[in-house]
mmCIF file of C-alpha atoms in Angstrom:
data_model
loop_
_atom_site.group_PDB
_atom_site.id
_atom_site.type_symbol
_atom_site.label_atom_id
_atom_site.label_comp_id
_atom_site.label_asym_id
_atom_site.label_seq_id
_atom_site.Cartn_x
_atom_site.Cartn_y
_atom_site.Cartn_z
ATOM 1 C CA UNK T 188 -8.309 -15.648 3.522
ATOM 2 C CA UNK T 189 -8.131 -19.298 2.802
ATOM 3 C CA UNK T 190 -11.932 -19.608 1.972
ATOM 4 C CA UNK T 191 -12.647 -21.426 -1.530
ATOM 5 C CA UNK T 192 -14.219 -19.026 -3.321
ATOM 6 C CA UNK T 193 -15.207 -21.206 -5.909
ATOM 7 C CA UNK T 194 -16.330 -24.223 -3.985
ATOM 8 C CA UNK T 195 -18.178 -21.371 -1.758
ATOM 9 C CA UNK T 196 -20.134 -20.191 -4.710
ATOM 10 C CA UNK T 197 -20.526 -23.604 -6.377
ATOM 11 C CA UNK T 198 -22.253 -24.883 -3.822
ATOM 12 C CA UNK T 199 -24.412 -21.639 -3.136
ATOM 13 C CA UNK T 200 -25.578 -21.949 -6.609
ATOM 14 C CA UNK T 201 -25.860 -25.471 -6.618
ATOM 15 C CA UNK T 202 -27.905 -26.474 -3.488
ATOM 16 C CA UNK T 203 -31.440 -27.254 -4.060
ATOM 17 C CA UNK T 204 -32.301 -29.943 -2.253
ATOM 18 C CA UNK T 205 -35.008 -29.235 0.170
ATOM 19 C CA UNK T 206 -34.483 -28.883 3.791
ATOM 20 C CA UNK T 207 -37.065 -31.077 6.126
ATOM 21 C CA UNK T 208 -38.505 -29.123 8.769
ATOM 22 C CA UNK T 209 -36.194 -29.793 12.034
ATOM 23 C CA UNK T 210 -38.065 -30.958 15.167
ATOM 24 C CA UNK T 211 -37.859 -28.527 18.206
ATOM 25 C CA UNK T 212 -37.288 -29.850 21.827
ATOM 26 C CA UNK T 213 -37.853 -26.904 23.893
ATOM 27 C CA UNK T 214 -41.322 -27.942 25.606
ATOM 28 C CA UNK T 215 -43.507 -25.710 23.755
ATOM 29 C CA UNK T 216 -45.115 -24.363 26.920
ATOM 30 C CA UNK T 217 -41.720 -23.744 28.482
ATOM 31 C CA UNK T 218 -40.482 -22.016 25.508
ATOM 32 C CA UNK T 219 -43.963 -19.286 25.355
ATOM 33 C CA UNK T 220 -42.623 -18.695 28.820
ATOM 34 C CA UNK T 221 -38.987 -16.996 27.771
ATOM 35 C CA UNK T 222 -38.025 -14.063 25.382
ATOM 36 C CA UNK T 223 -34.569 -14.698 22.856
ATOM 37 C CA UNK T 224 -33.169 -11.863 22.483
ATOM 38 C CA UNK T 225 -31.359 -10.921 19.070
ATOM 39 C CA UNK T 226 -29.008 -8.464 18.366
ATOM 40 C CA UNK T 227 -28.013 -8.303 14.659
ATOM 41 C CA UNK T 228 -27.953 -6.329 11.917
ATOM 42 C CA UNK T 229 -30.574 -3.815 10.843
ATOM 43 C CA UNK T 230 -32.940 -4.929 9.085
ATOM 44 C CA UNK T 231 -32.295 -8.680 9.481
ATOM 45 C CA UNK T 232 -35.576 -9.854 11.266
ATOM 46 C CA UNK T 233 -38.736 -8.518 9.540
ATOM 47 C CA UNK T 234 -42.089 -9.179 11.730
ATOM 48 C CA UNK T 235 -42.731 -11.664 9.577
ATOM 49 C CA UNK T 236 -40.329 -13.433 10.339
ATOM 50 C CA UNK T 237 -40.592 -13.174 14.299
ATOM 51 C CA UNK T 238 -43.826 -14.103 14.008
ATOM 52 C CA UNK T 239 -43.150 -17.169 12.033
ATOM 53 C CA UNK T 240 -40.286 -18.312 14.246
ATOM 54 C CA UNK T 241 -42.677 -17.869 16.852
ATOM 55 C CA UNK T 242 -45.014 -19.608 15.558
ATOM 56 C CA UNK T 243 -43.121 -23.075 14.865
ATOM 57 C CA UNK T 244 -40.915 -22.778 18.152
ATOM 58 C CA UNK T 245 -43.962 -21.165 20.573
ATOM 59 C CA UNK T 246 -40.845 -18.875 21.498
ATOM 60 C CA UNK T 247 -40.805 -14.844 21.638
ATOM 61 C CA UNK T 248 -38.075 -13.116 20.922
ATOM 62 C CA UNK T 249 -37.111 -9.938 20.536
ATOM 63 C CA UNK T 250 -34.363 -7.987 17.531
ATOM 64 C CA UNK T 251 -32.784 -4.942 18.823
ATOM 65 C CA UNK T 252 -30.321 -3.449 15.490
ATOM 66 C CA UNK T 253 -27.022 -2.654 15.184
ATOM 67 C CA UNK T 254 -25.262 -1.032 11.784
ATOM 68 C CA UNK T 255 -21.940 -1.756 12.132
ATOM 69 C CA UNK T 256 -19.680 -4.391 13.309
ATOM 70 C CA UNK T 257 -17.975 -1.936 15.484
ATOM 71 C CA UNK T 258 -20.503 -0.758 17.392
ATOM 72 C CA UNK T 259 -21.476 -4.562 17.956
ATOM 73 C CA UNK T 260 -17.916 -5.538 19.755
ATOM 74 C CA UNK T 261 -18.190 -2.097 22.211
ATOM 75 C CA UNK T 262 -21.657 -2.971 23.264
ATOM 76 C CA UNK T 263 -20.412 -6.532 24.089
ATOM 77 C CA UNK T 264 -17.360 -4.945 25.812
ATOM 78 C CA UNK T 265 -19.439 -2.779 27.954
ATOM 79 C CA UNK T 266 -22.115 -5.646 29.315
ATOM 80 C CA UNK T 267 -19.666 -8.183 29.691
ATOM 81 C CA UNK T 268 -21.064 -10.537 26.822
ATOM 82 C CA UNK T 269 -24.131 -9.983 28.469
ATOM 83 C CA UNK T 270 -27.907 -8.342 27.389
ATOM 84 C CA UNK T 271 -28.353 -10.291 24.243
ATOM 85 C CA UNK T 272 -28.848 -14.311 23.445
ATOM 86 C CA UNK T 273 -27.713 -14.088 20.276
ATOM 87 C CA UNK T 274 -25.320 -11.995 18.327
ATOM 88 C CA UNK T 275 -24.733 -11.985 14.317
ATOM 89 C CA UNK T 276 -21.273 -10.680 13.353
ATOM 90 C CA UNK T 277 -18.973 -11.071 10.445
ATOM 91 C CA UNK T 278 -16.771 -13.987 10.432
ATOM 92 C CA UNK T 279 -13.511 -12.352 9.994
ATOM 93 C CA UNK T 280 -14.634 -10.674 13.445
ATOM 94 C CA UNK T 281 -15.247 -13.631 15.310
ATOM 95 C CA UNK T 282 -11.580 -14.226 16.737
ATOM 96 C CA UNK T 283 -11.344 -10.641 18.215
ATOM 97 C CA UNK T 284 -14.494 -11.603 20.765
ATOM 98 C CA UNK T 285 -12.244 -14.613 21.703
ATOM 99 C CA UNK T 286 -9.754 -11.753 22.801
ATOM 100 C CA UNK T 287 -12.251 -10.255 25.515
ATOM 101 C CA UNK T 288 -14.221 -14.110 26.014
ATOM 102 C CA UNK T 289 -17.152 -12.634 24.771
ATOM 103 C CA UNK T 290 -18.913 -15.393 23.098
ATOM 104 C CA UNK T 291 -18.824 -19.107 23.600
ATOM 105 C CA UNK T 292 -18.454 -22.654 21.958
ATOM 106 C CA UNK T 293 -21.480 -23.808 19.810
ATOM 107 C CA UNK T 294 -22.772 -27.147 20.706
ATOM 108 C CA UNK T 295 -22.771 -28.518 17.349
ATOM 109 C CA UNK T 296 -24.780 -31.784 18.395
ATOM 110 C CA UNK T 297 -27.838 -29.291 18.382
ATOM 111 C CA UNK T 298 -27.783 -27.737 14.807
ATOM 112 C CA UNK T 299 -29.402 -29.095 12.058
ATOM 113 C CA UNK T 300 -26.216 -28.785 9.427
ATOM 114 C CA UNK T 301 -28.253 -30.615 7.020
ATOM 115 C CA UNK T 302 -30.459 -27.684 6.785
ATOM 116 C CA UNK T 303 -27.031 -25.471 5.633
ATOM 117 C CA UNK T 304 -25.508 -24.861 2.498
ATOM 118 C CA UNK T 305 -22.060 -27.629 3.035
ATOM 119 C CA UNK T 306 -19.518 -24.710 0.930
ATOM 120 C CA UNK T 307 -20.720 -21.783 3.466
ATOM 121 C CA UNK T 308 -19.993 -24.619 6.551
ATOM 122 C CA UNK T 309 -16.953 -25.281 5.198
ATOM 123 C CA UNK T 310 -15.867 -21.600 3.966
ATOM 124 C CA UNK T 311 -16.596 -20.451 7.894
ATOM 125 C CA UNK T 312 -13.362 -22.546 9.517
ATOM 126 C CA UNK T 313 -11.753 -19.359 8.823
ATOM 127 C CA UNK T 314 -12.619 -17.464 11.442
ATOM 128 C CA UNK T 315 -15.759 -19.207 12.777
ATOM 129 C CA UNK T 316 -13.819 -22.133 14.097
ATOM 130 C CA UNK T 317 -10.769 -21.461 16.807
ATOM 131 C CA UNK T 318 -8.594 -24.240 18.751
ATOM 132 C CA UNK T 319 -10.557 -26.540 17.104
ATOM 133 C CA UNK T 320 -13.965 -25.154 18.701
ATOM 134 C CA UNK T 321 -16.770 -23.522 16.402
ATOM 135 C CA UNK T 322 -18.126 -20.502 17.693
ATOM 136 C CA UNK T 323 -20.272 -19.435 14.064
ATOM 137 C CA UNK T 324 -22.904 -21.245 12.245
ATOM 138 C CA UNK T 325 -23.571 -19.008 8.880
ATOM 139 C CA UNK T 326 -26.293 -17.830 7.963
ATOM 140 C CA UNK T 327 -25.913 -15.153 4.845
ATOM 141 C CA UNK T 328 -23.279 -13.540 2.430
ATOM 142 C CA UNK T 329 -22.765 -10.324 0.439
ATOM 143 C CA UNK T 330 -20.763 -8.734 -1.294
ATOM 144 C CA UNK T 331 -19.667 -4.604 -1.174
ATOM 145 C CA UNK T 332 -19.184 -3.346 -4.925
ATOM 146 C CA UNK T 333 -20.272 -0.486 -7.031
ATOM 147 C CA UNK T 334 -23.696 1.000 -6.917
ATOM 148 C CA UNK T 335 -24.443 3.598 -9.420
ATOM 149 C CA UNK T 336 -27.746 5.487 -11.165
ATOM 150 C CA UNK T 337 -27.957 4.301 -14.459
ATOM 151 C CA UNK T 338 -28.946 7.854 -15.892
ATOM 152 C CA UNK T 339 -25.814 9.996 -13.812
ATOM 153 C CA UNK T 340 -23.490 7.898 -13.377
ATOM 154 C CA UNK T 341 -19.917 8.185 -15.520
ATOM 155 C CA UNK T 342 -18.925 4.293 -15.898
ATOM 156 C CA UNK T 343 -18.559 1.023 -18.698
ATOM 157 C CA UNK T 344 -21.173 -1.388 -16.064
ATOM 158 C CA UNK T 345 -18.584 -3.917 -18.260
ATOM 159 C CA UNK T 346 -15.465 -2.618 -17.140
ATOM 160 C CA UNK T 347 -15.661 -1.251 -13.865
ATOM 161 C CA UNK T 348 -12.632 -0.406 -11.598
ATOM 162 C CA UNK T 349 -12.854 0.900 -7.565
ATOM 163 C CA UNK T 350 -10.886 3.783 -9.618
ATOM 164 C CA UNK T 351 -13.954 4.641 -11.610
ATOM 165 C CA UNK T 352 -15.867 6.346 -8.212
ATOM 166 C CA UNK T 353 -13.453 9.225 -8.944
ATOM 167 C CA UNK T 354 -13.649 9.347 -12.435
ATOM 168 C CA UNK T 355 -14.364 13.326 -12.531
ATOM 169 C CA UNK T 356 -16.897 12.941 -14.730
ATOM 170 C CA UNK T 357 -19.113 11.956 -11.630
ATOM 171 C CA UNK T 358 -19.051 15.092 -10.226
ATOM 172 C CA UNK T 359 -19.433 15.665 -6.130
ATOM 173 C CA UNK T 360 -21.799 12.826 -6.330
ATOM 174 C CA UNK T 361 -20.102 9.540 -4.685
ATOM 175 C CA UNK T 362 -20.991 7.778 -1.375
ATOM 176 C CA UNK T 363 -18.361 5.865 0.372
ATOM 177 C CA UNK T 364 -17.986 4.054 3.448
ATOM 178 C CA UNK T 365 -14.756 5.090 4.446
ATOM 179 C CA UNK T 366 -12.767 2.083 5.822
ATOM 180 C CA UNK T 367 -13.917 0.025 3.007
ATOM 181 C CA UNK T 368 -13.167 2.606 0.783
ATOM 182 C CA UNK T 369 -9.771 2.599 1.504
ATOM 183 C CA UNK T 370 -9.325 -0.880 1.017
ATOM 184 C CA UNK T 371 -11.429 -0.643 -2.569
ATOM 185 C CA UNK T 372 -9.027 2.382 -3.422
ATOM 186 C CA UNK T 373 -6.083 -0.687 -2.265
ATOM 187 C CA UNK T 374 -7.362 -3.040 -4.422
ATOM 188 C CA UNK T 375 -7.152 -0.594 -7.651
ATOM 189 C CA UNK T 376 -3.555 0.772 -6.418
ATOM 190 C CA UNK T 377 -2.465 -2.807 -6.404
ATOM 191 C CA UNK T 378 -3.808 -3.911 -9.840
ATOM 192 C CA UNK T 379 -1.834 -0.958 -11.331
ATOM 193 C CA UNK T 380 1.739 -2.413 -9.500
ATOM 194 C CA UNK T 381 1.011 1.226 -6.836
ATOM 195 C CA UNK T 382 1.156 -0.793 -3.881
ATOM 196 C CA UNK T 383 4.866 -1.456 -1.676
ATOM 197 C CA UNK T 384 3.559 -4.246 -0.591
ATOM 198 C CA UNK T 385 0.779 -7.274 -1.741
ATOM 199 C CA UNK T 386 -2.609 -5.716 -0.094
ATOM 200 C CA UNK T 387 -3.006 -8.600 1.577
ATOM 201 C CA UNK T 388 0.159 -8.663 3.768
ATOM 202 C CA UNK T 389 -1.512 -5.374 5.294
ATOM 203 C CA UNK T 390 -3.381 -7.588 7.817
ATOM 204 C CA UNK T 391 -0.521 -9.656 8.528
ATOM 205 C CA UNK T 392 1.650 -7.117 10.080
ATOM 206 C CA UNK T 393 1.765 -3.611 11.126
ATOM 207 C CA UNK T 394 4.726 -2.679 9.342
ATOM 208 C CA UNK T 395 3.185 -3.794 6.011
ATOM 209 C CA UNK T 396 -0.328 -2.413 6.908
ATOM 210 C CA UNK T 397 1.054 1.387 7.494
ATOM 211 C CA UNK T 398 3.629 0.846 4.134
ATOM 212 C CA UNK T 399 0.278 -0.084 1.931
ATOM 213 C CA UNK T 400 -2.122 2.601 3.834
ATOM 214 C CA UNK T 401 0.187 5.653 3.543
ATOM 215 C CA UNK T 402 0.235 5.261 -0.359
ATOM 216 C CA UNK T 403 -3.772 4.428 0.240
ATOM 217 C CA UNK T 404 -4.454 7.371 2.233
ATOM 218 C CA UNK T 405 -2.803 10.103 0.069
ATOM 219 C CA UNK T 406 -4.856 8.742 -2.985
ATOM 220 C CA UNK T 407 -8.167 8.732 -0.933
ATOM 221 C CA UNK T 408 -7.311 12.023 0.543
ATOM 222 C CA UNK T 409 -6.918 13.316 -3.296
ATOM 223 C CA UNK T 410 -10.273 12.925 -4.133
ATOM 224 C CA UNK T 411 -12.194 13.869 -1.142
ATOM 225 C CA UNK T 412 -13.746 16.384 -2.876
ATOM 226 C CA UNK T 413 -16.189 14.260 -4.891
ATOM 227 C CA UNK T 414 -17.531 12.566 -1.546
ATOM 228 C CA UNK T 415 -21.526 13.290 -1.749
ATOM 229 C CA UNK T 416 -21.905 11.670 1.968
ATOM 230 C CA UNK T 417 -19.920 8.935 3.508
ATOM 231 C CA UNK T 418 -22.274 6.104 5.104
ATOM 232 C CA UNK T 419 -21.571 3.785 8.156
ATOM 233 C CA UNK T 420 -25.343 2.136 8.012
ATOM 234 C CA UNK T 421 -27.100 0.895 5.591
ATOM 235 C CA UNK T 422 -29.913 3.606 6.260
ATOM 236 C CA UNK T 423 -27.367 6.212 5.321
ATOM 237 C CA UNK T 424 -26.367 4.232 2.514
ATOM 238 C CA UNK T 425 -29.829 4.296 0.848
ATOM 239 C CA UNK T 426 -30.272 8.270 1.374
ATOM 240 C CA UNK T 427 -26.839 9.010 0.002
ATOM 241 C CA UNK T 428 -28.846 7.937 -3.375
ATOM 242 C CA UNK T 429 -32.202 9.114 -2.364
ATOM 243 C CA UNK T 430 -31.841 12.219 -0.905
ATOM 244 C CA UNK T 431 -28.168 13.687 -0.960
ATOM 245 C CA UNK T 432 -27.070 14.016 -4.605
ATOM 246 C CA UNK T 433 -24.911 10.826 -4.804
ATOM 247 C CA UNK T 434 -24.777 8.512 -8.641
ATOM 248 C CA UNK T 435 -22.337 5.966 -7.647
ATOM 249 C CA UNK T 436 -20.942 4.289 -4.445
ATOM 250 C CA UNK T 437 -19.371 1.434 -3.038
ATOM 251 C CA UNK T 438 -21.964 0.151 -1.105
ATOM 252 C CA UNK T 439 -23.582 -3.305 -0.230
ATOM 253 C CA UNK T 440 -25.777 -5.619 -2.346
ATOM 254 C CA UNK T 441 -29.065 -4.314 -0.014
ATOM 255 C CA UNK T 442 -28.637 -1.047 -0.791
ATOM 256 C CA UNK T 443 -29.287 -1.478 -4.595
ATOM 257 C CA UNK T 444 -31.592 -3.819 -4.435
ATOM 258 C CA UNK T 445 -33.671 -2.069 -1.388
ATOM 259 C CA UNK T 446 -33.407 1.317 -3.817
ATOM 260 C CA UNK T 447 -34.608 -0.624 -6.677
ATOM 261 C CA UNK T 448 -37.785 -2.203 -4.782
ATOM 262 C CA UNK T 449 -38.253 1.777 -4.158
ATOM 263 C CA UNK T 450 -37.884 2.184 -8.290
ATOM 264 C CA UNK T 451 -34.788 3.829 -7.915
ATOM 265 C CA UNK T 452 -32.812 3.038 -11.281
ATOM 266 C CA UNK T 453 -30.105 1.936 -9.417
ATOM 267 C CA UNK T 454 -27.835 -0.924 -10.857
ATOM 268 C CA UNK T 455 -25.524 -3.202 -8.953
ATOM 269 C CA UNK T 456 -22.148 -4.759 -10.037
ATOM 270 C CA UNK T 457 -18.663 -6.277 -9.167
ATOM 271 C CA UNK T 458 -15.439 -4.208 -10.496
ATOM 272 C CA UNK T 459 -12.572 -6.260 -11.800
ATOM 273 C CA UNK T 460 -10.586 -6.059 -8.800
ATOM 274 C CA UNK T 461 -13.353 -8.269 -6.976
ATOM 275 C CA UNK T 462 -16.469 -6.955 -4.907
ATOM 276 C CA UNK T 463 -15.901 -7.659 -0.938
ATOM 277 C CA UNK T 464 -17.222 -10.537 -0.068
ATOM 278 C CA UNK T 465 -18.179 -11.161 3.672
ATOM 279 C CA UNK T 466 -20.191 -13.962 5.481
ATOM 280 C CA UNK T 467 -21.829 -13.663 8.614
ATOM 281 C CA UNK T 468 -23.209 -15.662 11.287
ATOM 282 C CA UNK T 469 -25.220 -16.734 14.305
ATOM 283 C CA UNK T 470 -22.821 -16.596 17.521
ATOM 284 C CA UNK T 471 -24.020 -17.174 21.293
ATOM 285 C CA UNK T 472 -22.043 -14.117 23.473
ATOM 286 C CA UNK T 473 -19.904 -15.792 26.795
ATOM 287 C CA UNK T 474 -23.429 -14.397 29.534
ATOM 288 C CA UNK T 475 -26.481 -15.290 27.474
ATOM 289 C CA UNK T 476 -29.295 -16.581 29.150
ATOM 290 C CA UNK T 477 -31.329 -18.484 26.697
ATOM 291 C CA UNK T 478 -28.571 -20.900 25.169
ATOM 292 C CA UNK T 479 -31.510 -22.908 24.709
ATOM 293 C CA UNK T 480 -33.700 -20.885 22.008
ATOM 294 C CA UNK T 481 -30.881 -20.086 20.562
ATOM 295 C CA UNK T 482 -30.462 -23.364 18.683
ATOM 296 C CA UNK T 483 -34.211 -23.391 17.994
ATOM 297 C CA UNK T 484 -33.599 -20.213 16.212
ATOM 298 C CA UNK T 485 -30.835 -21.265 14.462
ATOM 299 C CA UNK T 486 -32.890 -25.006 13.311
ATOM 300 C CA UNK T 487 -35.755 -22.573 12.193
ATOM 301 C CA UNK T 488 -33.426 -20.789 9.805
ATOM 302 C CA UNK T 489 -31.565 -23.303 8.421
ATOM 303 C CA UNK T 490 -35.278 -24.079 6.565
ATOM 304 C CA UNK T 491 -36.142 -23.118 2.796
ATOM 305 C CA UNK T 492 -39.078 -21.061 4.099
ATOM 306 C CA UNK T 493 -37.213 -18.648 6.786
ATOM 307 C CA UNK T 494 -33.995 -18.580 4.348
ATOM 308 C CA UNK T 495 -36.379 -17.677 1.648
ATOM 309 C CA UNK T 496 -37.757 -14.852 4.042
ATOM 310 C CA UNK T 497 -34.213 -13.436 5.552
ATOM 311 C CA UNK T 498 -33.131 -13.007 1.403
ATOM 312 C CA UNK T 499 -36.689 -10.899 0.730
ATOM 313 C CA UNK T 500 -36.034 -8.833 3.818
ATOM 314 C CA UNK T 501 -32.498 -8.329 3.300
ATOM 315 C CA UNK T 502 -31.652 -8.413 -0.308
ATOM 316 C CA UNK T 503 -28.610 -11.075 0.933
ATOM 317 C CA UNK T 504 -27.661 -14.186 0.240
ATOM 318 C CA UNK T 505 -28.989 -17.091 2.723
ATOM 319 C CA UNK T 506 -27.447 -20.245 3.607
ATOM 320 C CA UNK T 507 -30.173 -22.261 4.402
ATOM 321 C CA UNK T 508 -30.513 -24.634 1.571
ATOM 322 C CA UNK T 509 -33.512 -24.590 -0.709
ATOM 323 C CA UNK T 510 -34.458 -21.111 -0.117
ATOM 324 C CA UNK T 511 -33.347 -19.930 -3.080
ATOM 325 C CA UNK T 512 -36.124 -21.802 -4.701
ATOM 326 C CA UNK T 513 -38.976 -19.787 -2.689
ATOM 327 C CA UNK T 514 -37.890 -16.196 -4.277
ATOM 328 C CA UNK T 515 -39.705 -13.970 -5.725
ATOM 329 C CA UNK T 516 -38.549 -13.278 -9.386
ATOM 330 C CA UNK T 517 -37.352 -9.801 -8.498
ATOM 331 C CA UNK T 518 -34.641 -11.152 -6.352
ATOM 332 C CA UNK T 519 -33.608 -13.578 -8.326
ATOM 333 C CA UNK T 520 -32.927 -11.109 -11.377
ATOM 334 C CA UNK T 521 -31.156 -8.905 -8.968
ATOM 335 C CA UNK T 522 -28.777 -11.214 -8.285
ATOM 336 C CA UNK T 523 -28.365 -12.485 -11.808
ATOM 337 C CA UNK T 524 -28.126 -8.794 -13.238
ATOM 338 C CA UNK T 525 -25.622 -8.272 -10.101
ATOM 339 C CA UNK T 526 -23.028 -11.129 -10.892
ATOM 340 C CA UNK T 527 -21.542 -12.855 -13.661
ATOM 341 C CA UNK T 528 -19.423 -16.201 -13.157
ATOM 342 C CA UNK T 529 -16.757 -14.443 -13.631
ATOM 343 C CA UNK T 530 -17.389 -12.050 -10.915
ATOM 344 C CA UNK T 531 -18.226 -14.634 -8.337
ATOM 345 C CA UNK T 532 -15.217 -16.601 -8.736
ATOM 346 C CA UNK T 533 -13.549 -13.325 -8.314
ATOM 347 C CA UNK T 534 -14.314 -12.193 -4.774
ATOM 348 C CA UNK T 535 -12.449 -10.541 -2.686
ATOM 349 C CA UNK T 536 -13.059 -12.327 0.936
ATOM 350 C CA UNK T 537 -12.452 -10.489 4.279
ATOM 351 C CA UNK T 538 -9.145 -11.500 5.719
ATOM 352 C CA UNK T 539 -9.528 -11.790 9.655
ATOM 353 C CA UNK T 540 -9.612 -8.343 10.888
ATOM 354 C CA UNK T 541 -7.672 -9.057 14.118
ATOM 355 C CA UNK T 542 -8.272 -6.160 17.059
ATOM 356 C CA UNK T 543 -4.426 -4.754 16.554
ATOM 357 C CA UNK T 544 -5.282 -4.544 12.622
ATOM 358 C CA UNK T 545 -8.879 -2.842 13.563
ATOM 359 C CA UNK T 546 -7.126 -0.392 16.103
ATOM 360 C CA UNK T 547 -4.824 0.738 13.105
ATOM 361 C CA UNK T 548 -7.785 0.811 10.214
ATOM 362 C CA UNK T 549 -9.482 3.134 12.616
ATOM 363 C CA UNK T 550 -6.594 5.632 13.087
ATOM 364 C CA UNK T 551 -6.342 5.807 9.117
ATOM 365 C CA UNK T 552 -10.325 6.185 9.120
ATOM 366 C CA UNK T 553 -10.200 8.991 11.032
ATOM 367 C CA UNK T 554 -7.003 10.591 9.033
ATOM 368 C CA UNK T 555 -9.365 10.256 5.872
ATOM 369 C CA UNK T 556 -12.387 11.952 7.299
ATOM 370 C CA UNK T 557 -10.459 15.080 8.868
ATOM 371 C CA UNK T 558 -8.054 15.625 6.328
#
């Protein structure tokens, strides 16, 4: 993916300038009188921060969660790009709704890009912006690295590999999600020259994805035994730790820092191959029927004060600048304790997951689970 990690980071890290509060023009009375509704990720709109947006725009709206990008693109598929106003995917997804015309152009006269970070604007073209049209406007990133309990688990927090989650020593006691996983077992095949082809070239063509994920899938299927629980949500995610015996995982950002708020000893950090980055975004589906409040939602968030909020909900990373200045100190030392320089010039972006790659990740998915 042709993203600039560095300039992506740089200017995450960087951008502190204050976002002025954008002026609405819905009619404020017209606005009380229709419901936005949002479909995103669980987790992603707190009441707080309906109420708030409701506040400031006089609009309702209503969040009904998903938990995983999959189950996102068959409920669009089966209503037609319909039922929802607004949709949050990842943008290495975003081409495969153009397949189906299930979401539509952004009218970029409306957004307040001041209010945005400029590297996550510019870091989206890949993906977010098709035939010259934008379909995305960003709103968070994360990463997916290695969780682990601080007392149980077997690793160097220094030196950590994807290849330490099956370091024996950790017993039955790891929590994967297990297409990822098979791309973090990829990554560690590759830096040790295991690989028949680059990783990479694996979502370039089907010949080169089925020569790197037969080598893949025989590791994976090797250690299937120390599998605690795999997760698909981040609810599971958290209860592989809490309840189900696991000490280490490849998991996301939020579900270290959610099991920490819980005081969980739980630490967070990037392995040497790089931690998966992804970015996600605000997109409009092609049959919603409140284009309108749409944009007013997306104006509210690009503002310190609802960025600020979406990162204390979510434990992720915000675009809107300035709202890194309104954490709390908790979530600042998470993300401090979470990344070195090092390790954020090292990610490991999505590549765009086109539908013929998904089709073929699935059928090795399900060859890892039932084997």
């Amino acid at each position: 993916m042709s993203i600039s990690r560095r300039r992506f980071l740089q200017g995450s890290l960087a951008a502190g300038a204050a976002a002025s509060f954008p002026g609405f023009y819905i009619n404020k009375a017209l606005a009380q009188e229709q419901t936005l509704r949002i479909y995103a990720w669980a987790g992603y709109f707190s009441d707080e921060m309906l109420a708030d947006f409701r506040e400031k725009s006089g609009i309702n709206a209503t969040f009904t969660p998903y938990g995983t990008n999959d189950e996102l693109m068959n409920s669009l598929r089966a209503t037609d790009g319909s039922g929802f106003d607004v949709i949050m995917p990842t943008v290495d997804r975003v081409p495969g709704y153009l397949d189906y015309n299930l979401v539509q152009p952004l009218d970029e006269s409306r957004i307040q890009w001041q209010g945005c970070l400029d590297s996550a604007l510019e870091g989206s073209e890949v993906g977010g912006v098709v035939d010259g049209k934008r379909y995305f406007a960003p709103s968070d990133w994360g990463t997916e690295a290695i969780a682990f309990d601080r007392r149980y688990a077997a690793v160097d927090p220094d030196n950590l590999s994807y290849g330490d989650l099956w370091n024996p020593d950790n017993g039955q006691g790891v929590t994967v999600r297990s297409h990822s996983a098979l791309v973090g077992i990829g990554l560690w095949l590759q830096s040790q020259g295991k690989l028949p082809r680059p990783l990479l070239e694996s979502y370039q063509s089907e010949e080169a994805m089925r020569a790197n994920f037969e080598v893949i899938l025989a590791e994976a299927v090797k250690h299937k035994g120390m599998i605690a629980q795999f997760w698909s949500t981040e609810n599971e995610a958290q209860a592989a730790f809490r309840t189900n015996g696991a000490v280490i995982g490849q998991t996301w950002d939020s579900t270290a820092f959610r099991l920490q708020n819980e005081g969980m000893d739980i630490a967070y950090r990037a392995p040497k191959e790089g931690a998966l980055a992804w970015m996600e975004g605000f997109v409009i589906p092609s049959n919603a029927q409140n284009v309108d409040a749409v944009y007013e939602l997306i104006n509210w968030y690009y503002t310190p004060e609802a960025g600020a909020m979406f990162v204390e909900s979510t434990g992720y990373n915000s675009t809107a600048k300035g709202a890194e200045k309104l954490l709390p100190e908790a979530s600042r030392q998470f993300f401090e304790a979470s990344y070195s320089k090092q390790d954020l010039a090292n990610l490991w972006w999505w590549p765009i997951q086109e539908p013929w790659y998904v089709a073929l990740r699935n059928e090795y998915q399900d060859r890892y689970l039932s084997a």
